[in-house]
């Protein structure tokens, strides 16, 4: 039996190949057929959205991105949107990505969203951790102790989330393994990507390199290529590196090594793009020796075309549906809201009559949340839909009274903004946000014009007050207006790509004339202040 696989030729040509059916446990194999190293020529009359604007300079960017079509994860969307929207601005693109990524969802349709003349270079990825786990599981299979992927969360929970290795040799191996996981476990991709990237640079001769991380290995690769080729380099941080609250390094010496690598990237990049003002400010405080023009904020965003044909909201009696789409993990949890709902239900069921919670996506603590809901008498009003398509997620949000936003719990600063916030803004329904007061999430909400109710995720009294206000507004009929008509230009991909193009131009200018640091000239943005 054989399956139809996909391949994309360098230069934008697509072809279909027949490959042997993979085994049940095998991950998808991404086959790339290398075509001739000729740049496609756009002919008059072709789709104007895929060609440069008349009179615009013809520029060329090489993007280094691990998460890239057809990998269907959130990290793919930012790079994909930038390359697509930069094309009408006169930027041709080449991509350097991985040929054998770890087991992620694969959606070949994402390749069709790329500009037709985008050339893709893929290289092998060596993943030592995966090889280690395969060997370890092989030994366990021989002993009848194989650990399956779905059993891992339960094992980690039983050990408090981490298990201390027993014996000095195992502890030494665990310690040394951190060094090959800095900046991340994709580090094994580096030598293969640098070799392939050097070949791509020679063939395509771009004016600027663009790297998107995490994985921050992409920045290391781009830094090496920029040194080889001598072209401008823009490093885009979708998430923080050394101060990422979701990454804890238990060894000070390893933390120092990670901090040194981040400094190496920041000091050598011509521009550093951050996706929140808080991350930009953290970089400025940490790297006071770098010139002020190096750091700039370009937030995540959304494409207005994704919402075309989306049905408008309509009332359903006294129902107040609070919907969440995406993964639930780490310190982002709806549990504080669920506890408040349970308490209100037990004190006076009429207070929360008609309220329901719906989750679309993977929740690492789903069993706990479902058990909590059953014990509190809300088992039939808390539903987990599992993974749904992007369109189904948008339809769920558009037909809900409130969209649920989850910020991090704990005392650490709120540096990261989930990409789903911008999806919510595009939908335009009111947002119920568990996030830091005056944090970066609330700053974006306040500047958007979309109605929202906000409370600190660590303050259940504040959550209860916000819920009361939201329910009162719903019952008074004040949650019926969609704000999809808002002209949120600063959060839309075409505008964000325009800003990135200006960053590219400034980086190129500085590389060509290093005596001065050109100031990025952009239209004003309420978030970036530029």
Coordinates of C-alpha atoms in Angstrom, one line a residue:
X1 CA 0.0 0.0 0.0
X2 CA 1.3 3.5 -0.8
X3 CA 0.3 7.0 0.2
X4 CA 0.3 10.2 -1.8
X5 CA 2.9 12.5 -0.2
X6 CA 3.8 16.1 -1.0
X7 CA 6.9 17.8 -2.2
X8 CA 7.6 21.4 -3.2
X9 CA 10.3 22.2 -5.7
X10 CA 12.7 25.0 -5.0
X11 CA 11.3 27.8 -7.1
X12 CA 7.7 27.3 -6.1
X13 CA 6.8 24.3 -8.3
X14 CA 4.7 21.6 -6.6
X15 CA 4.7 18.0 -7.3
X16 CA 3.0 14.9 -6.0
X17 CA 5.0 11.8 -5.1
X18 CA 3.9 8.3 -4.2
X19 CA 5.7 7.0 -1.1
X20 CA 5.6 3.8 0.9
X21 CA 3.0 3.9 3.6
X22 CA 4.6 4.7 7.0
X23 CA 4.3 2.4 9.9
X24 CA 1.7 3.2 12.6
X25 CA 4.2 4.9 14.9
X26 CA 6.3 6.7 12.2
X27 CA 6.2 10.4 11.9
X28 CA 5.5 12.1 8.5
X29 CA 8.4 12.2 6.2
X30 CA 8.7 15.5 4.2
X31 CA 10.1 14.8 0.8
X32 CA 11.6 17.7 -1.1
X33 CA 12.6 17.4 -4.7
X34 CA 15.2 20.0 -5.7
X35 CA 14.5 21.6 -9.0
X36 CA 16.7 23.8 -11.1
X37 CA 18.3 26.7 -9.4
X38 CA 16.5 29.3 -11.5
X39 CA 14.4 32.1 -10.0
X40 CA 10.9 32.1 -11.3
X41 CA 10.0 35.0 -13.5
X42 CA 6.6 36.7 -12.8
X43 CA 4.7 37.6 -16.0
X44 CA 2.4 40.5 -16.6
X45 CA -1.2 39.8 -15.7
X46 CA -0.4 37.4 -12.8
X47 CA -2.0 37.8 -9.4
X48 CA -1.0 41.2 -8.1
X49 CA -1.0 40.0 -4.5
X50 CA 1.9 37.7 -5.5
X51 CA 4.0 40.3 -7.3
X52 CA 5.7 43.4 -6.2
X53 CA 4.0 46.7 -6.4
X54 CA 4.8 48.9 -9.4
X55 CA 7.8 51.1 -8.7
X56 CA 8.7 49.3 -5.4
X57 CA 12.3 48.2 -5.0
X58 CA 13.0 44.6 -5.7
X59 CA 14.4 43.1 -2.5
X60 CA 15.2 39.6 -1.4
X61 CA 14.9 38.0 2.1
X62 CA 16.1 34.6 3.2
X63 CA 14.0 33.4 6.2
X64 CA 15.4 30.8 8.6
X65 CA 12.5 29.1 10.3
X66 CA 12.1 25.7 11.9
X67 CA 8.3 26.1 12.0
X68 CA 7.4 26.5 8.4
X69 CA 4.7 25.1 6.0
X70 CA 3.5 22.4 5.9
X71 CA 4.1 22.2 9.7
X72 CA 0.7 23.3 11.2
X73 CA 1.6 25.0 14.5
X74 CA 1.1 28.5 15.8
X75 CA 4.8 29.3 15.2
X76 CA 4.4 28.8 11.5
X77 CA 1.7 31.4 11.1
X78 CA 3.8 34.5 11.8
X79 CA 6.6 33.7 9.3
X80 CA 4.0 32.5 6.7
X81 CA 2.0 35.7 7.1
X82 CA 5.1 37.9 6.8
X83 CA 6.4 36.2 3.6
X84 CA 2.9 36.3 2.0
X85 CA 2.3 40.0 2.8
X86 CA 5.9 41.2 2.0
X87 CA 5.5 40.0 -1.6
X88 CA 3.2 42.8 -2.7
X89 CA 5.7 45.2 -1.1
X90 CA 8.4 44.1 -3.5
X91 CA 10.1 41.4 -1.3
X92 CA 10.9 38.1 -2.8
X93 CA 11.5 35.3 -0.3
X94 CA 13.7 32.2 0.1
X95 CA 13.1 29.9 3.1
X96 CA 15.6 27.7 4.9
X97 CA 13.8 25.1 7.0
X98 CA 14.0 21.5 8.2
X99 CA 13.3 18.4 6.2
X100 CA 12.4 16.0 9.0
X101 CA 10.8 17.9 11.8
X102 CA 9.6 16.4 15.0
X103 CA 6.1 14.9 15.1
X104 CA 3.9 17.9 14.4
X105 CA 0.6 18.3 12.6
X106 CA 1.2 18.5 8.8
X107 CA -1.1 20.5 6.5
X108 CA 0.1 20.5 2.9
X109 CA -2.5 23.3 2.1
X110 CA -0.3 25.7 4.0
X111 CA 2.2 25.5 1.1
X112 CA -0.4 27.0 -1.2
X113 CA -0.5 30.1 1.1
X114 CA 3.1 31.0 0.3
X115 CA 4.0 33.3 -2.5
X116 CA 4.3 31.3 -5.7
X117 CA 7.9 32.3 -6.2
X118 CA 9.1 31.5 -2.7
X119 CA 12.0 29.1 -2.9
X120 CA 12.3 26.5 -0.1
X121 CA 15.6 24.9 0.9
X122 CA 15.2 22.0 3.4
X123 CA 18.0 20.3 5.3
X124 CA 18.3 17.3 7.6
X125 CA 17.9 17.6 11.3
X126 CA 19.8 15.5 13.8
X127 CA 17.8 15.1 17.0
X128 CA 19.9 13.4 19.7
X129 CA 17.1 13.4 22.2
X130 CA 14.8 11.6 19.9
X131 CA 17.4 8.9 19.2
X132 CA 18.0 8.6 23.0
X133 CA 14.4 8.1 23.7
X134 CA 14.0 5.6 20.9
X135 CA 16.9 3.6 22.3
X136 CA 15.6 3.9 25.8
X137 CA 12.1 2.7 24.8
X138 CA 13.6 -0.2 22.8
X139 CA 15.4 -1.3 26.0
X140 CA 12.1 -1.0 27.9
X141 CA 10.2 -2.9 25.3
X142 CA 12.7 -5.8 25.7
X143 CA 11.9 -5.6 29.4
X144 CA 8.2 -5.1 28.9
X145 CA 8.3 -1.6 30.3
X146 CA 7.7 0.6 27.2
X147 CA 6.5 4.1 28.0
X148 CA 4.0 5.3 25.4
X149 CA 3.6 9.0 24.7
X150 CA 0.1 9.2 26.2
X151 CA 1.5 7.8 29.5
X152 CA 4.2 10.4 29.9
X153 CA 2.0 13.2 31.5
X154 CA 0.8 10.7 34.2
X155 CA 4.3 9.6 34.9
X156 CA 5.5 13.2 35.2
X157 CA 2.6 14.1 37.4
X158 CA 3.3 11.2 39.8
X159 CA 6.9 12.4 40.1
X160 CA 6.0 16.1 40.7
X161 CA 6.8 17.1 37.1
X162 CA 10.4 16.0 37.1
X163 CA 12.4 13.0 38.3
X164 CA 15.8 13.2 39.8
X165 CA 18.2 10.8 38.1
X166 CA 19.5 8.1 40.4
X167 CA 23.3 7.4 40.5
X168 CA 26.2 9.7 39.8
X169 CA 26.5 8.5 36.1
X170 CA 22.9 9.3 35.3
X171 CA 23.1 12.6 37.0
X172 CA 26.2 13.5 35.0
X173 CA 24.4 12.5 31.8
X174 CA 21.4 14.6 32.7
X175 CA 23.6 17.5 33.5
X176 CA 25.6 17.3 30.2
X177 CA 22.4 16.8 28.2
X178 CA 21.4 20.4 29.1
X179 CA 24.4 21.6 27.1
X180 CA 23.2 20.0 23.9
X181 CA 19.7 21.4 24.6
X182 CA 20.9 25.1 24.6
X183 CA 19.4 27.1 23.1
X184 CA 16.9 24.2 22.5
X185 CA 16.8 20.6 21.5
X186 CA 16.8 21.5 17.8
X187 CA 20.5 22.4 18.1
X188 CA 21.4 19.3 16.1
X189 CA 19.9 21.0 13.0
X190 CA 22.7 23.7 13.0
X191 CA 25.5 22.2 11.0
X192 CA 23.2 20.8 8.3
X193 CA 21.3 24.1 8.1
X194 CA 24.5 26.2 7.9
X195 CA 25.8 24.1 5.0
X196 CA 22.5 24.2 3.1
X197 CA 22.0 27.9 4.0
X198 CA 25.5 28.8 2.6
X199 CA 24.6 27.1 -0.7
X200 CA 21.2 29.0 -0.7
X201 CA 23.0 32.3 -0.1
X202 CA 25.3 31.7 -3.0
X203 CA 22.4 30.7 -5.3
X204 CA 19.8 33.4 -4.3
X205 CA 22.0 36.3 -3.0
X206 CA 19.5 37.9 -0.6
X207 CA 20.0 41.4 0.9
X208 CA 18.8 40.4 4.4
X209 CA 18.5 37.3 6.6
X210 CA 15.4 36.9 8.8
X211 CA 15.3 34.4 11.6
X212 CA 12.3 33.4 13.6
X213 CA 12.5 31.8 17.1
X214 CA 11.8 29.8 19.1
X215 CA 13.4 27.5 18.4
X216 CA 16.2 30.0 19.0
X217 CA 18.5 27.6 17.2
X218 CA 17.2 29.5 14.1
X219 CA 19.0 32.6 15.4
X220 CA 22.3 30.7 15.9
X221 CA 22.0 29.5 12.3
X222 CA 21.2 32.9 10.9
X223 CA 24.1 34.4 12.9
X224 CA 26.6 32.0 11.3
X225 CA 25.2 32.6 7.8
X226 CA 25.3 36.4 8.3
X227 CA 28.9 36.1 9.2
X228 CA 29.6 34.0 6.1
X229 CA 27.7 36.1 3.7
X230 CA 28.1 39.6 5.3
X231 CA 24.5 40.6 4.7
X232 CA 22.0 42.3 7.1
X233 CA 20.3 40.1 9.7
X234 CA 17.0 40.7 11.6
X235 CA 16.3 38.3 14.5
X236 CA 12.6 37.9 15.4
X237 CA 11.8 36.8 18.9
X238 CA 8.3 35.3 19.1
X239 CA 9.0 34.4 22.7
X240 CA 11.7 35.4 25.2
X241 CA 14.9 33.4 25.5
X242 CA 16.7 33.6 28.9
X243 CA 13.7 35.0 30.7
X244 CA 11.1 32.7 29.3
X245 CA 8.9 31.8 32.4
X246 CA 8.0 28.4 30.9
X247 CA 11.7 27.3 30.7
X248 CA 13.6 26.5 33.9
X249 CA 17.2 25.6 33.7
X250 CA 18.3 23.8 37.0
X251 CA 22.1 24.4 36.6
X252 CA 23.6 27.9 36.9
X253 CA 26.5 27.1 34.6
X254 CA 24.0 26.0 31.9
X255 CA 22.0 29.2 32.5
X256 CA 25.2 31.3 32.0
X257 CA 25.9 29.4 28.7
X258 CA 22.4 30.2 27.5
X259 CA 22.7 33.8 28.5
X260 CA 26.0 34.1 26.6
X261 CA 24.4 32.6 23.5
X262 CA 21.5 35.1 23.7
X263 CA 24.0 38.0 24.0
X264 CA 25.9 36.6 21.0
X265 CA 22.7 36.7 18.9
X266 CA 21.6 40.2 20.1
X267 CA 25.0 41.8 19.6
X268 CA 25.5 40.5 16.1
X269 CA 22.0 41.0 14.7
X270 CA 21.4 44.3 12.9
X271 CA 17.9 44.5 14.3
X272 CA 16.0 42.6 17.0
X273 CA 12.2 42.3 16.6
X274 CA 10.1 41.5 19.7
X275 CA 6.4 40.6 19.6
X276 CA 5.5 42.5 22.7
X277 CA 6.6 45.8 24.2
X278 CA 7.4 44.0 27.4
X279 CA 10.0 41.8 25.7
X280 CA 11.5 44.8 23.9
X281 CA 11.8 46.6 27.3
X282 CA 13.5 43.5 28.8
X283 CA 16.0 43.4 26.0
X284 CA 16.7 47.2 26.3
X285 CA 17.4 46.8 30.1
X286 CA 19.6 43.8 29.6
X287 CA 21.7 45.2 26.7
X288 CA 22.3 48.8 27.4
X289 CA 25.4 48.7 25.3
X290 CA 23.4 48.2 22.1
X291 CA 22.1 51.3 20.2
X292 CA 18.5 52.3 20.8
X293 CA 17.4 51.7 17.2
X294 CA 18.3 48.0 17.3
X295 CA 15.1 46.9 19.2
X296 CA 11.6 47.2 17.8
X297 CA 8.2 45.7 18.6
X298 CA 6.0 44.1 15.9
X299 CA 3.2 42.2 17.5
X300 CA 1.4 39.1 16.2
X301 CA -1.7 39.8 14.2
X302 CA -4.4 38.4 12.0
X303 CA -5.5 38.3 8.4
X304 CA -8.9 40.0 7.7
X305 CA -9.5 37.6 4.8
X306 CA -9.6 34.6 7.3
X307 CA -12.9 36.0 8.7
X308 CA -14.8 36.4 5.4
X309 CA -18.1 34.7 5.5
X310 CA -18.0 34.0 9.2
X311 CA -21.5 34.0 10.6
X312 CA -22.6 36.8 12.9
X313 CA -23.5 36.1 16.5
X314 CA -27.1 35.4 17.4
X315 CA -28.7 35.1 20.9
X316 CA -29.6 31.7 22.4
X317 CA -32.0 32.5 25.3
X318 CA -30.1 33.0 28.5
X319 CA -27.0 31.1 27.3
X320 CA -23.7 32.7 28.1
X321 CA -21.0 30.6 26.4
X322 CA -17.4 31.3 27.3
X323 CA -15.2 29.7 24.6
X324 CA -11.5 29.1 24.4
X325 CA -9.5 27.8 21.5
X326 CA -5.9 26.5 21.5
X327 CA -3.7 24.5 23.9
X328 CA -4.0 24.7 27.7
X329 CA -0.6 24.1 29.3
X330 CA 1.8 25.3 32.0
X331 CA 0.7 28.2 34.1
X332 CA -2.1 29.2 31.7
X333 CA -5.2 27.5 33.1
X334 CA -9.0 28.1 33.3
X335 CA -9.1 26.4 36.7
X336 CA -9.5 29.7 38.7
X337 CA -12.5 30.7 36.6
X338 CA -14.0 27.2 37.0
X339 CA -13.6 27.3 40.8
X340 CA -15.4 30.7 40.8
X341 CA -18.2 29.3 38.7
X342 CA -18.6 26.2 41.0
X343 CA -18.7 28.4 44.1
X344 CA -21.4 30.6 42.6
X345 CA -23.3 27.6 41.4
X346 CA -23.3 26.0 44.9
X347 CA -24.3 29.3 46.6
X348 CA -27.0 30.2 44.2
X349 CA -27.5 28.2 41.0
X350 CA -29.5 31.0 39.4
X351 CA -26.5 33.3 39.4
X352 CA -24.7 31.2 36.8
X353 CA -27.7 29.7 35.0
X354 CA -27.0 29.3 31.3
X355 CA -23.2 29.7 31.7
X356 CA -21.1 27.1 29.8
X357 CA -17.4 26.7 29.2
X358 CA -16.2 25.2 25.8
X359 CA -12.6 24.4 25.0
X360 CA -11.3 23.5 21.5
X361 CA -7.8 22.2 21.5
X362 CA -5.5 20.0 23.7
X363 CA -5.6 20.5 27.5
X364 CA -2.8 18.9 29.5
X365 CA -4.9 19.0 32.6
X366 CA -8.2 18.0 31.0
X367 CA -8.9 15.1 33.3
X368 CA -8.4 17.3 36.4
X369 CA -10.7 20.1 35.0
X370 CA -13.4 17.6 34.0
X371 CA -13.3 16.0 37.5
X372 CA -13.5 19.4 39.2
X373 CA -16.5 20.3 37.1
X374 CA -18.3 17.0 37.9
X375 CA -17.7 17.3 41.6
X376 CA -18.9 20.9 41.5
X377 CA -22.2 20.1 39.7
X378 CA -21.2 21.6 36.3
X379 CA -20.1 18.5 34.5
X380 CA -22.7 19.0 31.7
X381 CA -21.7 22.6 31.2
X382 CA -17.9 22.2 30.8
X383 CA -17.1 20.6 27.4
X384 CA -13.8 19.7 25.7
X385 CA -14.1 19.4 21.9
X386 CA -10.5 18.3 21.2
X387 CA -8.7 19.5 18.2
X388 CA -10.8 21.3 15.5
X389 CA -9.9 23.0 12.3
X390 CA -9.1 26.7 12.2
X391 CA -12.4 27.5 10.5
X392 CA -14.4 25.5 13.1
X393 CA -12.5 27.3 15.9
X394 CA -13.4 30.7 14.3
X395 CA -17.1 29.7 14.0
X396 CA -17.2 28.6 17.7
X397 CA -15.8 31.9 18.8
X398 CA -18.1 33.9 16.6
X399 CA -21.1 32.2 18.0
X400 CA -20.0 32.6 21.7
X401 CA -20.9 35.3 24.0
X402 CA -17.4 35.6 25.4
X403 CA -13.9 34.6 24.3
X404 CA -11.7 33.4 27.1
X405 CA -8.1 34.7 27.2
X406 CA -5.6 33.0 29.6
X407 CA -2.6 34.8 30.9
X408 CA 0.1 33.2 33.1
X409 CA -0.5 32.6 36.8
X410 CA 2.3 33.5 39.3
X411 CA 4.3 36.5 40.2
X412 CA 6.6 36.6 37.1
X413 CA 6.1 39.5 34.7
X414 CA 3.7 39.0 31.8
X415 CA 6.1 39.1 28.8
X416 CA 4.3 36.8 26.3
X417 CA 1.0 37.3 24.5
X418 CA -0.6 34.2 23.0
X419 CA -1.2 34.5 19.3
X420 CA -4.9 33.6 19.9
X421 CA -5.5 37.1 21.3
X422 CA -5.1 38.5 17.8
X423 CA -7.4 35.8 16.5
X424 CA -10.0 37.0 19.1
X425 CA -9.6 40.6 18.0
X426 CA -10.3 39.6 14.5
X427 CA -13.5 37.7 15.6
X428 CA -14.6 40.9 17.4
X429 CA -16.7 39.2 20.2
X430 CA -16.2 40.5 23.8
X431 CA -13.2 38.9 25.6
X432 CA -13.0 37.6 29.2
X433 CA -9.3 37.9 30.1
X434 CA -7.5 36.3 33.0
X435 CA -4.3 38.3 32.9
X436 CA -2.1 40.8 34.8
X437 CA -3.7 44.2 35.5
X438 CA -2.0 46.8 33.2
X439 CA 0.0 43.9 31.7
X440 CA 0.8 43.6 28.0
X441 CA -2.4 41.6 27.3
X442 CA -4.6 44.3 28.8
X443 CA -2.6 47.1 27.0
X444 CA -3.4 45.4 23.7
X445 CA -7.1 44.9 24.7
X446 CA -7.4 48.5 25.8
X447 CA -6.0 49.8 22.5
X448 CA -8.2 47.6 20.4
X449 CA -11.6 48.9 21.1
X450 CA -13.0 45.4 21.6
X451 CA -15.1 45.1 24.7
X452 CA -13.4 43.1 27.5
X453 CA -13.6 42.0 31.1
X454 CA -10.3 41.6 32.9
X455 CA -9.2 40.0 36.2
X456 CA -5.9 38.7 37.6
X457 CA -5.7 35.0 37.2
X458 CA -4.3 34.7 40.8
X459 CA -7.2 36.8 42.3
X460 CA -10.4 34.8 42.5
X461 CA -12.3 37.7 44.1
X462 CA -11.4 39.9 41.1
X463 CA -12.5 37.1 38.7
X464 CA -15.8 36.9 40.5
X465 CA -16.4 40.6 40.1
X466 CA -15.4 40.5 36.4
X467 CA -17.8 37.6 35.9
X468 CA -20.6 39.4 37.6
X469 CA -20.1 42.4 35.3
X470 CA -19.9 40.2 32.2
X471 CA -23.1 38.3 33.1
X472 CA -24.9 41.5 33.9
X473 CA -23.9 42.9 30.5
X474 CA -25.1 39.6 28.8
X475 CA -28.4 39.7 30.5
X476 CA -28.9 43.3 29.6
X477 CA -28.3 42.5 26.0
X478 CA -25.1 44.5 25.8
X479 CA -22.9 41.7 24.5
X480 CA -24.7 41.3 21.2
X481 CA -22.6 43.7 19.1
X482 CA -19.7 42.3 17.1
X483 CA -16.7 44.6 16.6
X484 CA -15.4 42.9 13.5
X485 CA -15.9 46.2 11.8
X486 CA -13.1 47.8 13.8
X487 CA -10.2 49.0 11.6
X488 CA -7.4 47.5 13.7
X489 CA -4.8 48.2 11.2
X490 CA -1.9 47.9 13.6
X491 CA -2.9 44.2 14.3
X492 CA -3.4 43.2 10.7
X493 CA -0.8 41.2 8.8
X494 CA -0.5 43.6 5.8
X495 CA 0.4 46.5 8.1
X496 CA 2.7 44.4 10.3
X497 CA 4.5 43.2 7.2
X498 CA 4.9 46.8 6.1
X499 CA 6.6 47.6 9.3
X500 CA 8.9 44.5 9.0
X501 CA 9.8 45.7 5.5
X502 CA 10.9 49.0 7.0
X503 CA 13.0 47.2 9.6
X504 CA 14.7 45.2 6.8
X505 CA 15.4 48.4 4.9
X506 CA 16.9 50.0 8.1
X507 CA 19.1 46.9 8.7
X508 CA 20.4 46.9 5.1
X509 CA 21.1 50.6 5.2
X510 CA 23.0 50.2 8.5
X511 CA 25.0 47.3 7.1
X512 CA 26.0 49.3 4.0
X513 CA 26.7 52.5 6.0
X514 CA 27.8 51.3 9.5
X515 CA 28.8 54.8 10.7
X516 CA 25.3 55.7 11.6
X517 CA 22.3 53.9 13.0
X518 CA 19.2 54.8 10.9
X519 CA 16.1 55.5 12.9
X520 CA 13.1 53.4 11.9
X521 CA 10.5 55.7 10.4
X522 CA 7.0 54.3 10.7
X523 CA 3.5 55.5 11.2
X524 CA 2.7 55.7 14.9
X525 CA 1.5 52.7 16.8
X526 CA -0.2 52.9 20.2
X527 CA 1.8 49.9 21.4
X528 CA 5.3 50.5 20.1
X529 CA 5.4 54.2 20.4
X530 CA 7.3 54.4 17.1

